[in-house]
mmCIF file of C-alpha atoms and ligand atoms in Angstrom:
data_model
loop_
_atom_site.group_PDB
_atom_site.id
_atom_site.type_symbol
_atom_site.label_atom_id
_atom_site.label_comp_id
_atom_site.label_asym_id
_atom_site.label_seq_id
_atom_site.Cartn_x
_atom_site.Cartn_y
_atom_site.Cartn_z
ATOM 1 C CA UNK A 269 24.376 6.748 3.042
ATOM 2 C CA UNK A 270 22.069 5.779 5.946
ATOM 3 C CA UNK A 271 19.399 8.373 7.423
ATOM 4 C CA UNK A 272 17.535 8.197 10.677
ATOM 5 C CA UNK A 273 14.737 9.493 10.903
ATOM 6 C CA UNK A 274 13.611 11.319 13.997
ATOM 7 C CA UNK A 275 9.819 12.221 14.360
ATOM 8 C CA UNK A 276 9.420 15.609 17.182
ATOM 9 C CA UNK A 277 5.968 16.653 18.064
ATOM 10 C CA UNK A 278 6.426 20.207 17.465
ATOM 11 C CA UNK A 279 5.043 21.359 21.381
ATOM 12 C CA UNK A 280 8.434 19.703 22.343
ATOM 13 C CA UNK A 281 9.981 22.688 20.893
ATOM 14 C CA UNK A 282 10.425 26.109 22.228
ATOM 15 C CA UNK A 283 12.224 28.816 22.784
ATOM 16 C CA UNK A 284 14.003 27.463 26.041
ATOM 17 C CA UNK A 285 15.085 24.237 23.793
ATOM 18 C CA UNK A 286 13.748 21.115 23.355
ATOM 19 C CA UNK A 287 11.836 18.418 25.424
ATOM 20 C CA UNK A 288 13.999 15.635 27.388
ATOM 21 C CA UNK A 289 12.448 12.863 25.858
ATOM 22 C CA UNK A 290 12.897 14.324 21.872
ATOM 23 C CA UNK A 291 16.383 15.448 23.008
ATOM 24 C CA UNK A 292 17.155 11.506 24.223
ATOM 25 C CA UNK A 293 16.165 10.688 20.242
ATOM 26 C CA UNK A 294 18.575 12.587 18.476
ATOM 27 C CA UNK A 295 21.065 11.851 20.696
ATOM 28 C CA UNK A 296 20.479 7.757 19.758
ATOM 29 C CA UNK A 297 19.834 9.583 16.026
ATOM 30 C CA UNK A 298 23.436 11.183 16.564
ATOM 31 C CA UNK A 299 25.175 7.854 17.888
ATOM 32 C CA UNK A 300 24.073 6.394 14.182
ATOM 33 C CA UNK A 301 26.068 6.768 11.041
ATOM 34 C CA UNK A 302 24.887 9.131 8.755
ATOM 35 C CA UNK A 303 22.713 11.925 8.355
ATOM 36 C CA UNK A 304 19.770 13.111 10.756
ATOM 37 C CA UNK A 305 16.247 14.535 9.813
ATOM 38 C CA UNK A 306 13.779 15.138 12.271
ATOM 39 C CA UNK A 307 10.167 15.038 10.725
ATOM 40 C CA UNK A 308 8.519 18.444 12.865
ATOM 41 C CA UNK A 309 4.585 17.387 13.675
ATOM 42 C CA UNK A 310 3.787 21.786 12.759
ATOM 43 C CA UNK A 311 5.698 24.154 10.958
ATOM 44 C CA UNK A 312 8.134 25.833 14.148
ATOM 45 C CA UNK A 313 10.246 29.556 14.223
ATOM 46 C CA UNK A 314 12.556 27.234 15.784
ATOM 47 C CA UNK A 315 13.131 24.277 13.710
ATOM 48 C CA UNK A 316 16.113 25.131 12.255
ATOM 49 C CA UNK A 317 17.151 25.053 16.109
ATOM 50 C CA UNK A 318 16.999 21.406 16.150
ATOM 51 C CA UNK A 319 20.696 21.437 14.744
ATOM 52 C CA UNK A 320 22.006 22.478 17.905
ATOM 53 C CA UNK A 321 20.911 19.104 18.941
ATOM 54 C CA UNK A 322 22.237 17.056 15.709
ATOM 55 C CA UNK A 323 20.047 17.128 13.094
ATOM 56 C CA UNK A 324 21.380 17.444 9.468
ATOM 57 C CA UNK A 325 17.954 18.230 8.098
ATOM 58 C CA UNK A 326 14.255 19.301 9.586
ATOM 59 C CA UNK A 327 11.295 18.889 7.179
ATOM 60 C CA UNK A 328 8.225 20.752 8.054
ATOM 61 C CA UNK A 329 4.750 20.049 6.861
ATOM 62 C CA UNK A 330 2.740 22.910 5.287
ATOM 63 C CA UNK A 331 -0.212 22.916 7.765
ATOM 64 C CA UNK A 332 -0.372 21.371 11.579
ATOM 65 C CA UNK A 333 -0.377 17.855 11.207
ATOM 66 C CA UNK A 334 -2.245 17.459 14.942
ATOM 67 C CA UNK A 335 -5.661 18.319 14.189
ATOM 68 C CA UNK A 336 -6.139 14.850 13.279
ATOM 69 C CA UNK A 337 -3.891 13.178 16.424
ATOM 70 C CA UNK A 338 -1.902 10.118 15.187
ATOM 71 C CA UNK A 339 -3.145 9.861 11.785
ATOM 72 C CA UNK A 340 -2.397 13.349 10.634
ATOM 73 C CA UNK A 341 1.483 13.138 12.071
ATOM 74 C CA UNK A 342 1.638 9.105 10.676
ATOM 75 C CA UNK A 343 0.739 10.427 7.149
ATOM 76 C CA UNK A 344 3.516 12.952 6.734
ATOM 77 C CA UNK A 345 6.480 11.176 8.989
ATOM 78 C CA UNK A 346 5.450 8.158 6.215
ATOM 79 C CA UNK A 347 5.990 10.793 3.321
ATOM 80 C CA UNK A 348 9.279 12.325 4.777
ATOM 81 C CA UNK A 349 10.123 8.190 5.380
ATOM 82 C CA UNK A 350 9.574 8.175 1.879
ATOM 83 C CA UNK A 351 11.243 10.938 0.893
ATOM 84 C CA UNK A 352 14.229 10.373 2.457
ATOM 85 C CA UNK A 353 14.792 7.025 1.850
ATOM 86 C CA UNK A 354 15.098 6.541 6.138
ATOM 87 C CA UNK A 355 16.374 3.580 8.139
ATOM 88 C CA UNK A 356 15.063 4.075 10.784
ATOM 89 C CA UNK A 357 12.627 6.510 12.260
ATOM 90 C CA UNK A 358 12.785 7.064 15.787
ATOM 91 C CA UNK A 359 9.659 8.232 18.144
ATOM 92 C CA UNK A 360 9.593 8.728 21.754
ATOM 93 C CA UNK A 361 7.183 6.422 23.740
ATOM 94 C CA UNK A 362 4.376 8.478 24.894
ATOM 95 C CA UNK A 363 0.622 6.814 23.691
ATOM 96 C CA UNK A 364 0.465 8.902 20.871
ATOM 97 C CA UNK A 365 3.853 8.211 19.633
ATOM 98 C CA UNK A 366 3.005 4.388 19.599
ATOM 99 C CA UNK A 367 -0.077 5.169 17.685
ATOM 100 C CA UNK A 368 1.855 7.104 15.085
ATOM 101 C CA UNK A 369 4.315 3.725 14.791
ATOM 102 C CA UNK A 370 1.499 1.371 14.516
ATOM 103 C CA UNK A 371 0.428 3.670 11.494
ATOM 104 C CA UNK A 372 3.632 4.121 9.865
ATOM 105 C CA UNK A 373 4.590 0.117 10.373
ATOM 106 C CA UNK A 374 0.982 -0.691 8.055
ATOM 107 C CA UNK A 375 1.691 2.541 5.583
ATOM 108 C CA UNK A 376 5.794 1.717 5.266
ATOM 109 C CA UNK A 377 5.487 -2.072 5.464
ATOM 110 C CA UNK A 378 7.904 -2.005 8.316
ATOM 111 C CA UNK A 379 9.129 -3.541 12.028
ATOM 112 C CA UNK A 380 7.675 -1.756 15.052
ATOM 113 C CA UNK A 381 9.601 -2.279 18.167
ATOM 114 C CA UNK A 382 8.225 -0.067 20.906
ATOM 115 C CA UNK A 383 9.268 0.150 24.662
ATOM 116 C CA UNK A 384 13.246 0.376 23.477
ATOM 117 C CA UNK A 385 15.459 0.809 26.230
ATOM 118 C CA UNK A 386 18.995 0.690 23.762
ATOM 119 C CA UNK A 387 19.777 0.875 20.384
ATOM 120 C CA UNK A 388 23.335 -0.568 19.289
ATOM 121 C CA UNK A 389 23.207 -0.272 15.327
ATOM 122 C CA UNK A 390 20.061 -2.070 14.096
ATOM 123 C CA UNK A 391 19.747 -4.387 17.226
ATOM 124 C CA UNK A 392 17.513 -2.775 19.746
ATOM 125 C CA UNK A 393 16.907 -3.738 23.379
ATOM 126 C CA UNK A 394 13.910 -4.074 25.172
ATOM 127 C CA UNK A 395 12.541 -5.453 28.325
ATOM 128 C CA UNK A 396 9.427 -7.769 28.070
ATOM 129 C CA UNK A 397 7.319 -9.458 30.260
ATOM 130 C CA UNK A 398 6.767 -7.716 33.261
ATOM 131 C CA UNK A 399 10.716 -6.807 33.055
ATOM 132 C CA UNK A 400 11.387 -10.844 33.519
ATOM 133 C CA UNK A 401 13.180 -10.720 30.447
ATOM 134 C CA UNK A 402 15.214 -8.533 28.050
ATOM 135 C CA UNK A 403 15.362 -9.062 24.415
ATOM 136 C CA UNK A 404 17.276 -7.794 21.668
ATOM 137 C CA UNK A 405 15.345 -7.420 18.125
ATOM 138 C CA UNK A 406 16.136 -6.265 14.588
ATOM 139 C CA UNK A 407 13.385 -6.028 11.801
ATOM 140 C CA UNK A 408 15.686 -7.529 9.166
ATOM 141 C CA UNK A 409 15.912 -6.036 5.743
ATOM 142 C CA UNK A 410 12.545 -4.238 6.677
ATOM 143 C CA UNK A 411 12.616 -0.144 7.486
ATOM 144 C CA UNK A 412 12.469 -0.052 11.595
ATOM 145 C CA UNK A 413 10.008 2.150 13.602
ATOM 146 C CA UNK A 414 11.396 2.459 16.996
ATOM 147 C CA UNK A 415 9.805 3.767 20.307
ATOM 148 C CA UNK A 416 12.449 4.592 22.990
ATOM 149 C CA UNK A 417 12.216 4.939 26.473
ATOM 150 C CA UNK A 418 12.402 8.141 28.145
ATOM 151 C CA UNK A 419 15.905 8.292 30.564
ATOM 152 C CA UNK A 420 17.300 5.550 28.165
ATOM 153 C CA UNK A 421 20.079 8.297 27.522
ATOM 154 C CA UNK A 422 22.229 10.710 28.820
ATOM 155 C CA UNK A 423 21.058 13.948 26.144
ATOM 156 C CA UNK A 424 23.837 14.593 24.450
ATOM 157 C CA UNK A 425 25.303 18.178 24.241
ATOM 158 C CA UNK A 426 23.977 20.530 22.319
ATOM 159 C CA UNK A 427 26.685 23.073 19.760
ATOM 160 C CA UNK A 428 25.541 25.892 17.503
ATOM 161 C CA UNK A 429 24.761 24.439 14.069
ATOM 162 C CA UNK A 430 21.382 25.109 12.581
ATOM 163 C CA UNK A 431 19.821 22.736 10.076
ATOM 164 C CA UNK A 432 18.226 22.772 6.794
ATOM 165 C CA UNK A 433 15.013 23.685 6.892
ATOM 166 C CA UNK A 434 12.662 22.011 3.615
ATOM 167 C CA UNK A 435 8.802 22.015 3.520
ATOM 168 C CA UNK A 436 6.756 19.419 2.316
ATOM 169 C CA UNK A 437 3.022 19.348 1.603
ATOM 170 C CA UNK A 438 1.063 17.901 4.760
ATOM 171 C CA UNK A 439 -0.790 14.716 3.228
ATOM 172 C CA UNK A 440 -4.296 13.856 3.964
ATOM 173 C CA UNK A 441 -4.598 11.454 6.776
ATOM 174 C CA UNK A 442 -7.600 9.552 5.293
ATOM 175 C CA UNK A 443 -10.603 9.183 7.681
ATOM 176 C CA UNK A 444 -9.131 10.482 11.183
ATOM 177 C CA UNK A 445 -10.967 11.887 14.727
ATOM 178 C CA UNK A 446 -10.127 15.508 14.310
ATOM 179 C CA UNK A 447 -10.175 17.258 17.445
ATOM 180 C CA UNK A 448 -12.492 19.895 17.704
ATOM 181 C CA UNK A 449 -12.156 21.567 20.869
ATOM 182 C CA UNK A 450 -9.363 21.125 23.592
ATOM 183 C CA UNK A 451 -8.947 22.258 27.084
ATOM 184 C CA UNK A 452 -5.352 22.635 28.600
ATOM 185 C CA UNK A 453 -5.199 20.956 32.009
ATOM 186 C CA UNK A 454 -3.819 23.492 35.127
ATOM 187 C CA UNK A 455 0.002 23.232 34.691
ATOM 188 C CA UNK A 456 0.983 21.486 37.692
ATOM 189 C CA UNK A 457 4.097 22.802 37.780
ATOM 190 C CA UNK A 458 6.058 18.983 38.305
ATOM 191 C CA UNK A 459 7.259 17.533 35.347
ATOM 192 C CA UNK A 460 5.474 15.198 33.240
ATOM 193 C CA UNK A 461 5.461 11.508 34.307
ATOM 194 C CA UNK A 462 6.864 9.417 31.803
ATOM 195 C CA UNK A 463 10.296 11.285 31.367
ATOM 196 C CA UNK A 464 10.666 13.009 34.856
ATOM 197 C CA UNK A 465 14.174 11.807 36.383
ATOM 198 C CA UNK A 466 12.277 11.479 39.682
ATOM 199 C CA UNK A 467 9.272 10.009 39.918
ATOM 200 C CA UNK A 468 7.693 9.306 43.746
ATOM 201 C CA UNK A 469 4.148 6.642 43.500
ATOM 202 C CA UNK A 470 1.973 6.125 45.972
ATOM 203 C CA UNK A 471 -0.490 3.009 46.365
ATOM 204 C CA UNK A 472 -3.493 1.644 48.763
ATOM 205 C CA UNK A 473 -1.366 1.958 51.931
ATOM 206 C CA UNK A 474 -1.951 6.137 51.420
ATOM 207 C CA UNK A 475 -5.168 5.280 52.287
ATOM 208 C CA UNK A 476 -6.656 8.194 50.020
ATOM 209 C CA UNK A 477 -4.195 10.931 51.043
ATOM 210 C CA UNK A 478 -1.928 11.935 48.432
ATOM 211 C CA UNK A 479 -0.574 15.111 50.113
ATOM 212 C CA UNK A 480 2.648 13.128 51.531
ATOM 213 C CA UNK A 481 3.426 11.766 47.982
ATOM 214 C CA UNK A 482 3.004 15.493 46.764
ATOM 215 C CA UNK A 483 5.441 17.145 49.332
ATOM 216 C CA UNK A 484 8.114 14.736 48.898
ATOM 217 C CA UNK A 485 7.802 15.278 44.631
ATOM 218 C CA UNK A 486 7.654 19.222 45.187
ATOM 219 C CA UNK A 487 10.575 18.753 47.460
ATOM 220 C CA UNK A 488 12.572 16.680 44.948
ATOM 221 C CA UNK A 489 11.373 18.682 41.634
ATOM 222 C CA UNK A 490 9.559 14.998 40.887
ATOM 223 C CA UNK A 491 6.597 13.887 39.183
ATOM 224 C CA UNK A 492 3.433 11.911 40.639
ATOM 225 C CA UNK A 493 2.526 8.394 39.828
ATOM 226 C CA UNK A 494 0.248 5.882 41.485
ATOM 227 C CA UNK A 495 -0.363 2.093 41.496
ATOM 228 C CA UNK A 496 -4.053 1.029 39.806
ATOM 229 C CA UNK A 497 -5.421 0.531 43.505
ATOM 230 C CA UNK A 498 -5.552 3.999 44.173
ATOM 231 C CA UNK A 499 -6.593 5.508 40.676
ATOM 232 C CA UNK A 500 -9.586 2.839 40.692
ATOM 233 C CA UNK A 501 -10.203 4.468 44.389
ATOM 234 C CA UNK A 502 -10.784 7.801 42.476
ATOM 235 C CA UNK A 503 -7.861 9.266 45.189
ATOM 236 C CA UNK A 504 -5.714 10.534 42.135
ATOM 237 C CA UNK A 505 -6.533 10.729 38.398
ATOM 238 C CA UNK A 506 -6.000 7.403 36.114
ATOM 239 C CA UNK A 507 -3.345 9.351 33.949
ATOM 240 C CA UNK A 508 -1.001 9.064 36.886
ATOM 241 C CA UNK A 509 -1.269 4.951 36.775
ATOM 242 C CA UNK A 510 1.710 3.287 36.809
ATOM 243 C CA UNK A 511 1.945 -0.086 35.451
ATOM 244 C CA UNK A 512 0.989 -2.574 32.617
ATOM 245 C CA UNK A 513 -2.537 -0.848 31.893
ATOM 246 C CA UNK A 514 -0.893 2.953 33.006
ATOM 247 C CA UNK A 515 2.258 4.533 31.721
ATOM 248 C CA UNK A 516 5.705 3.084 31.692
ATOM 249 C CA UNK A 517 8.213 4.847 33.417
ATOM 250 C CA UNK A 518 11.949 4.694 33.433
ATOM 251 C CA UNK A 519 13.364 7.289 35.473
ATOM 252 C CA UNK A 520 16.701 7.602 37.778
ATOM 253 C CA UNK A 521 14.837 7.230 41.007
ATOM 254 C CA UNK A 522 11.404 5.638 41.663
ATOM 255 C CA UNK A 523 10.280 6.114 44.844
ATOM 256 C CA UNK A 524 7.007 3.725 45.533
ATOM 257 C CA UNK A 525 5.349 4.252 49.164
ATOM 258 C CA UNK A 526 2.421 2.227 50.217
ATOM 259 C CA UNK A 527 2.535 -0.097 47.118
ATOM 260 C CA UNK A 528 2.902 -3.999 47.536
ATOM 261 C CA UNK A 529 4.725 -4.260 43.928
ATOM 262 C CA UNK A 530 2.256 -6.602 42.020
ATOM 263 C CA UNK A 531 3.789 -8.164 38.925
ATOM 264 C CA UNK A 532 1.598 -5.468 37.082
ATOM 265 C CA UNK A 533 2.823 -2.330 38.381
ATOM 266 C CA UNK A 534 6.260 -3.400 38.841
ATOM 267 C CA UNK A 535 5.702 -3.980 34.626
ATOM 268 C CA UNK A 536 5.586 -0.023 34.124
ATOM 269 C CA UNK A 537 8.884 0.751 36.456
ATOM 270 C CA UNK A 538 11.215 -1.744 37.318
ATOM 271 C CA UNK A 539 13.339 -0.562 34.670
ATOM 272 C CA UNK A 540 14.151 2.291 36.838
ATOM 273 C CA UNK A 541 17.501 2.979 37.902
ATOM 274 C CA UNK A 542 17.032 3.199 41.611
ATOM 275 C CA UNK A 543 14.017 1.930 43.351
ATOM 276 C CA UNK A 544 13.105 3.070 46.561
ATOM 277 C CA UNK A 545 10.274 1.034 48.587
ATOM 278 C CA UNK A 546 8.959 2.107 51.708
ATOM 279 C CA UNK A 547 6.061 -0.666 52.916
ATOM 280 C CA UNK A 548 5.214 -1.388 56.472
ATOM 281 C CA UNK A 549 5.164 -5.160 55.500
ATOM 282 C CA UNK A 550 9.054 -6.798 55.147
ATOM 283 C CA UNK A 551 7.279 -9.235 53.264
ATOM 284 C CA UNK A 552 5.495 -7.097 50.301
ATOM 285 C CA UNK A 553 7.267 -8.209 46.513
ATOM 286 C CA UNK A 554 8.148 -4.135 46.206
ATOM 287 C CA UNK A 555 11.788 -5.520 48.245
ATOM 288 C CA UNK A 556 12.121 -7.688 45.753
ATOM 289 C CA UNK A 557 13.237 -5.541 43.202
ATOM 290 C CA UNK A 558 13.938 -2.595 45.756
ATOM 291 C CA UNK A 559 17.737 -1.253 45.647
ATOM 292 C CA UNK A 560 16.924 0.407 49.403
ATOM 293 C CA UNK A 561 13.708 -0.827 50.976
ATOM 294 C CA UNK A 562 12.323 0.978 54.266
ATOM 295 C CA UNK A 563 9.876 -0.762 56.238
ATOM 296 C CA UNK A 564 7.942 1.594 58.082
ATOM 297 C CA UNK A 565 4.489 3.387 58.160
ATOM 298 C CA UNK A 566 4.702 5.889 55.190
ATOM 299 C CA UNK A 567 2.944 8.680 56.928
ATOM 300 C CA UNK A 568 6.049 8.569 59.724
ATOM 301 C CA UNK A 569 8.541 8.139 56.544
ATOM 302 C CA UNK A 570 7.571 10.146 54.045
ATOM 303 C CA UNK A 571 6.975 13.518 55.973
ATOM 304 C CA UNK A 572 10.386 12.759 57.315
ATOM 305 C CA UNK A 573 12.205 12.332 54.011
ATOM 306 C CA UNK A 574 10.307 15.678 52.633
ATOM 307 C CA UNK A 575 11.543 17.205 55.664
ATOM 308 C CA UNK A 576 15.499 15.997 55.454
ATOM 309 C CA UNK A 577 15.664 16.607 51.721
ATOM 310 C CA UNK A 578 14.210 20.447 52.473
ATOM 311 C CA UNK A 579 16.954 21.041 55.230
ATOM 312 C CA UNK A 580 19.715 19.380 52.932
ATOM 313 C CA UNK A 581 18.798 21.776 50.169
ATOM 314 C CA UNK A 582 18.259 25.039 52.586
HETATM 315 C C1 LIG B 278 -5.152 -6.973 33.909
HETATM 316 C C2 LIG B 278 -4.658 -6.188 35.087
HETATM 317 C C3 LIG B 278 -3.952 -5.022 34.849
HETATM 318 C C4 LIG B 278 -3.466 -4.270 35.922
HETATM 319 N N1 LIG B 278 -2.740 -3.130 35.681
HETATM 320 C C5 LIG B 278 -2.186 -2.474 36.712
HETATM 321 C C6 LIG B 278 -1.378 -1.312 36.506
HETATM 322 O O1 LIG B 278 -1.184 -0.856 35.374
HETATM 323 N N2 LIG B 278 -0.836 -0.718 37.584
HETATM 324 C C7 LIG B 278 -1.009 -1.175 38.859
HETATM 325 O O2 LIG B 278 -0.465 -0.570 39.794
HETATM 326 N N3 LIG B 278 -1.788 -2.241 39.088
HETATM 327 C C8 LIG B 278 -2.402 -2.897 38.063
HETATM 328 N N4 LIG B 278 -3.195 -3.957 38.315
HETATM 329 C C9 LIG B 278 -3.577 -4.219 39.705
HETATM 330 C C10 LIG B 278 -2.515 -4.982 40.491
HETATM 331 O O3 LIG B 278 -2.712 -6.373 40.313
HETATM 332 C C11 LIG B 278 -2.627 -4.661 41.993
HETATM 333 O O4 LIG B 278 -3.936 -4.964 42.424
HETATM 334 C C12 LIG B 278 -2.321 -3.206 42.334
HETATM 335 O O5 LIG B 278 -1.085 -2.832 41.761
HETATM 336 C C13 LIG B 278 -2.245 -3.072 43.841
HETATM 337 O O6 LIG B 278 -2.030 -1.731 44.194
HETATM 338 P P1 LIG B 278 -1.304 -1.383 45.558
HETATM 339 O O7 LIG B 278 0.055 -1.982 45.575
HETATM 340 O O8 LIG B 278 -1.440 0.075 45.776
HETATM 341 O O9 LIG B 278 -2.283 -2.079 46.623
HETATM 342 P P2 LIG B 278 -2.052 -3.336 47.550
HETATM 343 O O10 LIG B 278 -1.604 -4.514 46.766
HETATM 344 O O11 LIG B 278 -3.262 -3.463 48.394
HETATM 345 O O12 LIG B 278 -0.811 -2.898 48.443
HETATM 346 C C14 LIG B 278 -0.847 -1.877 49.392
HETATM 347 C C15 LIG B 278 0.478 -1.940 50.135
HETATM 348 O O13 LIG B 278 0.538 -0.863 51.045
HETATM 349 C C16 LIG B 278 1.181 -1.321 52.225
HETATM 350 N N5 LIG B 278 0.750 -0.427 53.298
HETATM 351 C C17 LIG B 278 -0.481 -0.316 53.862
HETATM 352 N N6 LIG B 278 -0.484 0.655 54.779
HETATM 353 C C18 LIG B 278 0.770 1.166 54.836
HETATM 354 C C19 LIG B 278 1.387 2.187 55.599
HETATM 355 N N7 LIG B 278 0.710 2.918 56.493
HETATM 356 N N8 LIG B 278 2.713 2.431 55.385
HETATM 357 C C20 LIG B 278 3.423 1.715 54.475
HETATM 358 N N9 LIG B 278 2.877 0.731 53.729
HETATM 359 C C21 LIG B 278 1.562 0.469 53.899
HETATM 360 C C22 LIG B 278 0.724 -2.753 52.387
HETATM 361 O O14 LIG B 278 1.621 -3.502 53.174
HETATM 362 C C23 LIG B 278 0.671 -3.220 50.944
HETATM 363 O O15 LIG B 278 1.896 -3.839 50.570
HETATM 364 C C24 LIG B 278 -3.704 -4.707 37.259
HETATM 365 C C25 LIG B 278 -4.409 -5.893 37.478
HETATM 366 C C26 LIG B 278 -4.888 -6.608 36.420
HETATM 367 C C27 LIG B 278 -5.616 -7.892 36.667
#
């Protein structure tokens, strides 16, 4: 019997359900024969929840695994790996997520194929290269740690089941960073960049002023990204860079105003679904890979798409 293995950071679960991006995993972990477990980062009220969304079995650890980030949640998804004999173990594709896989490939002597965008059985798709190519990789007879994509999937539906819930001692991570104070950044209220559906980027051409980008997100309920040019201006924080040395992004729309599409930034989205460009030269590379391309000055366009999408929804 085959088991994959699905690791959830435990502040992906709450009462209202589950994060998109953990949801996408069991629904790839649900596609697979076999059973389920989902590896929780902190013992949850709600993990037996996590049936509703397919999983046979949820194994908890006896104390927060986060205080030491990556190494604390690598030690005891590598013990619950162990335990139950896994596949695969799937992880979504946040930093920290690819951290934990690097771990886990050294502790499990296993493949680590991160930046999946399909899984069909134990062949998984990705797209390399600036998005030039796509490849499809196995690990062989080797255990595979997988990072997917967020908006790889449709999330699958969710029933009524509840899962087992076991408990198994937390291991020590070994020499870690252990995090002794945090500070939670003002909620922003958009959703967070690398699984929003919507994502809307702005570049140099905003010449500093974001607020356009930000109406036309709050107006379509989508997050804010940004090519390297304007984080390295200072105009926007660098956790909202998009691109080879940012985040990757996948999402159903990306809209990217003011941004000339260098083979770097088009390396974090051009795996989009729909990509909007709106650039005032016809020439800029954005077209290239643009399904609808506007040229036109963005602070005529953009105010006027915020304003149409506004009046379409009432
Ligand atoms: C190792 C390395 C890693 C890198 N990593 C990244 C990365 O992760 N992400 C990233 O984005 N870049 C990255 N870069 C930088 C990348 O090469 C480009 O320099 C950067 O993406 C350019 O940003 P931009 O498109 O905003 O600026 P520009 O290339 O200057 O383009 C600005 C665009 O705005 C248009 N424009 C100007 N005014 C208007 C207006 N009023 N209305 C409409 N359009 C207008 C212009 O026609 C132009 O096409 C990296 C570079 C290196 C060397």
């Amino acid at each position: 019997m085959s088991t994959t293995l699905v690791y959830v950071d435990a502040r992906s679960l709450s009462a209202d359900g589950l994060g998109k991006a953990e949801h996408e995993l069991l629904t790839v972990a649900g596609q697979r024969e076999g059973d389920v477990v989902v590896a929780l980062s902190a013992p949850h009220d709600a993990a037996a929840d996590l049936g509703r969304y397919g999983a046979t079995t949820v194994v908890v650890p006896s104390a927060d695994t986060a205080a030491a980030p990556a190494a604390g949640p690598a030690a005891f998804v590598a013990a619950v790996a162990r335990d139950a004999a896994a596949d695969v173990v799937l992880l979504t594709n946040s930093l920290e997520s690819k951290e934990i896989a690097a771990r886990l490939g050294v502790k499990l002597t296993a493949g680590v194929i991160t930046d999946v965008v399909a899984v069909e059985g134990d062949v998984f798709t990705k797209s390399v290269l600036a998005g030039a190519y796509t490849t499809r990789s196995t690990t062989g007879p080797h255990l595979a740690i997988v990072t997917l994509k967020a908006n790889s999937v449709e999330p699958g539906a969710t029933g009524e089941r509840s899962a087992e819930v076991r408990t198994l001692e937390a291991p020590d991570p070994g020499p870690a960073a252990i995090i002794e104070r945090t500070e939670v950044k003002p909620a922003s209220g958009r959703p967070g960049l690398t699984d929003a559906r919507v994502v809307v980027s702005g570049g140099r051409g905003l010449d500093g002023n974001f607020g356009p980008i930000e109406d036309l997100a709050d107006a379509l309920g989508a997050a804010v990204g940004a090519s390297r040019a304007a984080t390295d201006a200072g105009w926007i924080d660098h956790s909202y860079q998009v691109g080879q040395t940012g985040q990757t992004v996948s999402p159903q729309l990306y809209i990217a105003a003011g941004i000339s599409g260098a083979v770097q930034h088009k390396a974090g989205m051009q795996t989009a679904q729909t990509i909007v460009a709106i650039n005032n030269d016809p020439d800029a590379p954005i077209f290239e890979i643009a399904d609808l391309g506007i040229v036109g000055d963005l602070t005529e366009v953009l105010p006027q798409a915020t304003e149409e999408i506004k009046k379409r929804k009432g």
